[in-house]
Tab-separated table of C-alpha atoms in Angstrom:
chain	number	residue	atom	x	y	z
A	317	MET	CA	13.502	-12.871	37.561
A	318	MET	CA	14.898	-10.181	34.823
A	319	ASN	CA	16.164	-7.076	35.194
A	320	ILE	CA	13.749	-4.733	33.038
A	321	THR	CA	14.605	-1.155	32.736
A	322	ILE	CA	11.406	0.518	31.404
A	323	PHE	CA	12.043	4.343	29.700
A	324	GLY	CA	9.392	6.264	30.073
A	325	GLY	CA	8.773	3.894	33.114
A	326	SER	CA	6.499	6.819	35.210
A	327	GLY	CA	4.277	7.679	32.333
A	328	PHE	CA	0.697	6.356	31.488
A	329	ILE	CA	1.880	2.926	29.605
A	330	GLY	CA	5.050	2.925	32.111
A	331	GLN	CA	3.699	2.873	35.410
A	332	LYS	CA	0.766	0.255	34.727
A	333	LEU	CA	3.822	-2.059	33.340
A	334	SER	CA	5.661	-1.746	35.530
A	335	GLU	CA	3.156	-2.682	38.260
A	336	GLU	CA	2.507	-5.763	36.636
A	337	LEU	CA	6.270	-6.624	36.140
A	338	THR	CA	7.192	-5.966	39.441
A	339	ASN	CA	4.128	-7.906	40.673
A	340	ASN	CA	5.339	-11.259	38.601
A	341	GLY	CA	8.675	-11.050	40.451
A	342	HIS	CA	10.642	-8.828	37.897
A	343	ASN	CA	13.193	-6.231	38.914
A	344	VAL	CA	12.773	-3.097	37.639
A	345	THR	CA	13.732	-0.145	36.635
A	346	SER	CA	11.826	3.359	35.581
A	347	ILE	CA	14.180	6.059	33.663
A	348	SER	CA	12.014	9.406	33.184
A	349	ARG	CA	12.794	12.618	33.202
A	350	LYS	CA	10.842	13.276	37.226
A	351	GLY	CA	11.802	9.634	38.519
A	352	LYS	CA	9.200	8.494	40.742
A	353	PRO	CA	5.805	10.255	40.034
A	354	THR	CA	5.321	12.490	43.232
A	355	ASP	CA	1.609	10.928	43.855
A	356	LEU	CA	2.664	7.604	43.650
A	357	SER	CA	2.265	5.536	47.270
A	358	ASP	CA	0.904	2.203	46.028
A	359	PRO	CA	3.184	-0.761	47.377
A	360	TRP	CA	4.431	-2.114	44.475
A	361	ALA	CA	5.827	1.193	43.573
A	362	GLU	CA	8.332	0.788	46.515
A	363	LYS	CA	9.915	-2.147	44.542
A	364	VAL	CA	11.036	0.117	41.674
A	365	HIS	CA	14.003	1.673	40.793
A	366	TRP	CA	13.129	5.019	39.949
A	367	PHE	CA	16.032	6.606	37.750
A	368	ARG	CA	16.198	10.337	36.930
A	369	SER	CA	17.587	11.039	33.795
A	370	ASP	CA	16.379	12.495	30.261
A	371	ILE	CA	17.696	10.760	27.439
A	372	LEU	CA	17.712	13.587	25.266
A	373	ASN	CA	19.773	15.614	27.256
A	374	ASP	CA	21.822	13.125	29.377
A	375	THR	CA	23.993	10.114	29.442
A	376	LEU	CA	22.970	9.204	33.207
A	377	TRP	CA	20.390	6.718	31.564
A	378	HIS	CA	23.622	4.584	30.059
A	379	ASN	CA	24.336	2.841	33.574
A	380	ALA	CA	20.716	1.850	34.172
A	381	ILE	CA	20.834	-0.664	31.133
A	382	ASN	CA	24.244	-2.347	30.955
A	383	GLU	CA	22.973	-5.037	32.870
A	384	ALA	CA	19.457	-5.654	31.634
A	385	ASP	CA	18.272	-8.628	30.022
A	386	TRP	CA	14.931	-6.700	28.452
A	387	VAL	CA	14.616	-2.909	27.758
A	388	ILE	CA	11.644	-1.514	26.984
A	389	ASP	CA	10.685	1.690	25.017
A	390	THR	CA	7.761	3.495	26.297
A	391	ILE	CA	8.240	7.136	25.591
A	392	GLY	CA	5.990	9.058	23.382
A	393	ILE	CA	3.471	11.350	22.199
A	394	LEU	CA	0.276	11.473	20.647
A	395	PHE	CA	0.247	15.391	19.940
A	396	GLU	CA	3.287	17.208	18.621
A	397	GLN	CA	3.683	20.610	20.048
A	398	PRO	CA	6.600	22.205	17.666
A	399	LYS	CA	6.626	25.646	19.494
A	400	LYS	CA	7.901	23.568	22.731
A	401	GLY	CA	10.176	21.163	21.068
A	402	ILE	CA	7.643	18.529	21.441
A	403	THR	CA	8.198	16.700	18.273
A	404	TYR	CA	7.705	13.046	17.713
A	405	GLU	CA	11.484	13.038	15.801
A	406	ARG	CA	12.483	14.035	19.507
A	407	PHE	CA	9.961	11.911	21.098
A	408	ILE	CA	9.563	8.880	18.831
A	409	LEU	CA	12.979	8.523	16.426
A	410	THR	CA	15.516	9.473	18.774
A	411	PRO	CA	15.092	8.079	21.857
A	412	VAL	CA	15.223	4.254	19.662
A	413	GLN	CA	18.414	5.909	17.955
A	414	LEU	CA	20.190	6.560	21.405
A	415	ILE	CA	18.941	3.225	23.346
A	416	LEU	CA	20.200	1.079	19.731
A	417	GLU	CA	23.351	2.736	19.209
A	418	TYR	CA	24.469	2.643	23.222
A	419	LEU	CA	22.760	-1.420	23.098
A	420	LYS	CA	25.008	-2.642	20.255
A	421	VAL	CA	28.058	-1.835	22.462
A	422	ASN	CA	27.667	-1.931	25.711
A	423	ASN	CA	24.721	-4.675	25.871
A	424	PRO	CA	24.080	-6.268	22.747
A	425	SER	CA	22.673	-9.040	24.113
A	426	ALA	CA	19.545	-7.588	26.040
A	427	LYS	CA	16.202	-7.184	24.073
A	428	PHE	CA	14.437	-4.031	23.111
A	429	LEU	CA	11.231	-3.492	23.044
A	430	PHE	CA	8.965	-0.497	21.299
A	431	ILE	CA	5.580	0.222	21.408
A	432	SER	CA	4.653	0.951	18.116
A	433	ALA	CA	0.942	1.276	16.707
A	434	ASN	CA	-1.467	-0.749	14.685
A	435	SER	CA	-2.939	2.487	12.604
A	436	ALA	CA	-3.770	6.213	13.592
A	437	PRO	CA	-6.108	8.046	11.593
A	438	PHE	CA	-5.410	10.508	8.847
A	439	PRO	CA	-5.399	13.599	11.689
A	440	LEU	CA	-2.351	11.248	12.770
A	441	ARG	CA	-0.621	10.367	9.804
A	442	LYS	CA	2.663	12.223	10.831
A	443	TYR	CA	2.428	10.296	14.367
A	444	MET	CA	1.902	6.811	12.266
A	445	ASP	CA	4.912	7.985	10.028
A	446	ALA	CA	7.182	8.034	12.772
A	447	LYS	CA	6.734	5.153	14.232
A	448	LEU	CA	7.000	3.318	10.923
A	449	GLN	CA	10.191	4.672	10.456
A	450	ALA	CA	11.215	3.986	14.424
A	451	GLU	CA	10.639	0.417	13.484
A	452	GLN	CA	12.074	0.464	10.262
A	453	LEU	CA	15.332	1.199	12.672
A	454	ILE	CA	14.926	-1.033	14.685
A	455	LYS	CA	14.638	-3.885	11.935
A	456	GLU	CA	17.764	-2.934	10.704
A	457	SER	CA	19.577	-2.962	13.621
A	458	THR	CA	21.656	-6.164	14.715
A	459	GLN	CA	19.738	-5.852	18.623
A	460	PRO	CA	17.360	-8.690	19.488
A	461	HIS	CA	13.813	-7.078	19.136
A	462	VAL	CA	10.322	-7.364	19.832
A	463	ILE	CA	7.618	-4.649	18.330
A	464	ILE	CA	4.316	-4.727	19.872
A	465	TYR	CA	1.237	-2.903	17.658
A	466	PRO	CA	-1.539	-1.687	20.085
A	467	SER	CA	-4.266	0.682	18.699
A	468	LEU	CA	-5.711	2.755	21.414
A	469	VAL	CA	-5.177	2.807	24.714
A	470	VAL	CA	-7.347	3.159	27.415
A	471	ASP	CA	-7.999	4.096	31.126
A	472	LYS	CA	-9.855	5.551	33.074
A	473	LYS	CA	-6.839	7.535	34.080
A	474	ARG	CA	-7.419	9.252	30.501
A	475	TYR	CA	-11.450	9.914	30.530
A	476	PHE	CA	-11.089	11.060	26.985
A	477	SER	CA	-9.498	7.590	25.968
A	478	VAL	CA	-12.236	6.233	27.653
A	479	ILE	CA	-15.186	7.664	25.731
A	480	SER	CA	-13.126	7.117	22.544
A	481	GLY	CA	-12.674	3.196	22.863
A	482	LEU	CA	-16.442	3.423	24.124
A	483	GLY	CA	-17.252	5.340	20.736
A	484	LEU	CA	-15.000	2.846	18.735
A	485	THR	CA	-16.614	-0.010	19.819
A	486	THR	CA	-19.998	1.306	19.088
A	487	LEU	CA	-18.842	2.138	15.427
A	488	GLN	CA	-17.948	-1.824	15.069
A	489	HIS	CA	-21.657	-3.016	15.580
A	490	ILE	CA	-22.799	-0.590	12.782
A	491	PRO	CA	-23.006	-2.769	9.198
A	492	GLY	CA	-20.173	-1.039	6.686
A	493	LEU	CA	-17.878	0.780	9.638
A	494	ARG	CA	-16.663	-2.547	11.223
A	495	LYS	CA	-14.302	-3.134	9.159
A	496	LEU	CA	-12.965	0.610	8.764
A	497	VAL	CA	-12.376	0.550	12.449
A	498	LYS	CA	-10.910	-2.319	13.331
A	499	ARG	CA	-7.763	-1.120	12.845
A	500	TYR	CA	-8.390	0.853	16.158
A	501	HIS	CA	-10.072	-1.626	18.075
A	502	PRO	CA	-8.709	-0.202	21.459
A	503	ILE	CA	-7.527	-1.961	24.334
A	504	SER	CA	-7.349	-1.458	28.262
A	505	ARG	CA	-4.304	-0.370	29.519
A	506	ALA	CA	-3.725	-3.228	31.828
A	507	GLN	CA	-4.649	-5.625	29.271
A	508	LEU	CA	-1.529	-4.333	27.279
A	509	ALA	CA	0.658	-4.635	30.448
A	510	VAL	CA	-0.145	-8.272	30.569
A	511	GLU	CA	0.321	-8.905	27.067
A	512	LEU	CA	3.460	-7.180	27.660
A	513	SER	CA	4.292	-9.191	30.270
A	514	ASN	CA	3.135	-12.419	28.785
A	515	ILE	CA	5.749	-11.661	25.961
A	516	ILE	CA	8.750	-10.961	28.369
A	517	LYS	CA	7.827	-14.751	29.805
A	518	GLY	CA	8.532	-15.837	26.179
A	519	ASN	CA	4.570	-16.626	25.676
A	520	THR	CA	3.218	-15.763	22.642
A	521	SER	CA	0.778	-12.144	21.766
A	522	PRO	CA	-1.649	-11.282	18.869
A	523	TYR	CA	-0.410	-8.023	19.534
A	524	THR	CA	3.660	-8.713	17.925
A	525	GLN	CA	1.932	-8.572	14.512
A	526	ARG	CA	0.183	-5.704	12.794
A	527	GLN	CA	-3.680	-5.969	12.455
A	528	THR	CA	-5.693	-5.240	9.407
């Protein structure tokens, strides 16, 4: 059993990952602004330590990672809303910087796992640029780390993601387009959680390499 802290553990990817890791016997702590989702009543959720903290505005999260074997960053946004202060810099880059700075001094042996992206279409170039900048920060740090590169993550809880995934899968069967959309091959939210769990177990995963 390992102590695993997930930033953004109450979110789309974080919830499924918390479920997978808890079911595998790990001690899971979720850090998010709202703590445990009010609509979450599954048995596995009772085993998770739901910690309420806003990494951008407080330091309450410090205590939750002091004894962590793994720290996983699932914080992120796909689209910016600058008027609301929701930007790639604040929600992709800043959390990475804050986590790495704290771990360097207080838990230098913890492994940091960052969920990047394999690729993104031109309209999301700023999103991809932010992911690449975060990757560079991690690679330049002394913290043990793993970066994974999924593409579109799909699940019925986000109906639009399922429709987009079906569209990409269809395009892959059209000659001339297969190579173009290969970089965006969808992965289910459940399968991504399994891949991350396997990485934590020490197993290999194709998602630790960017696919071209």
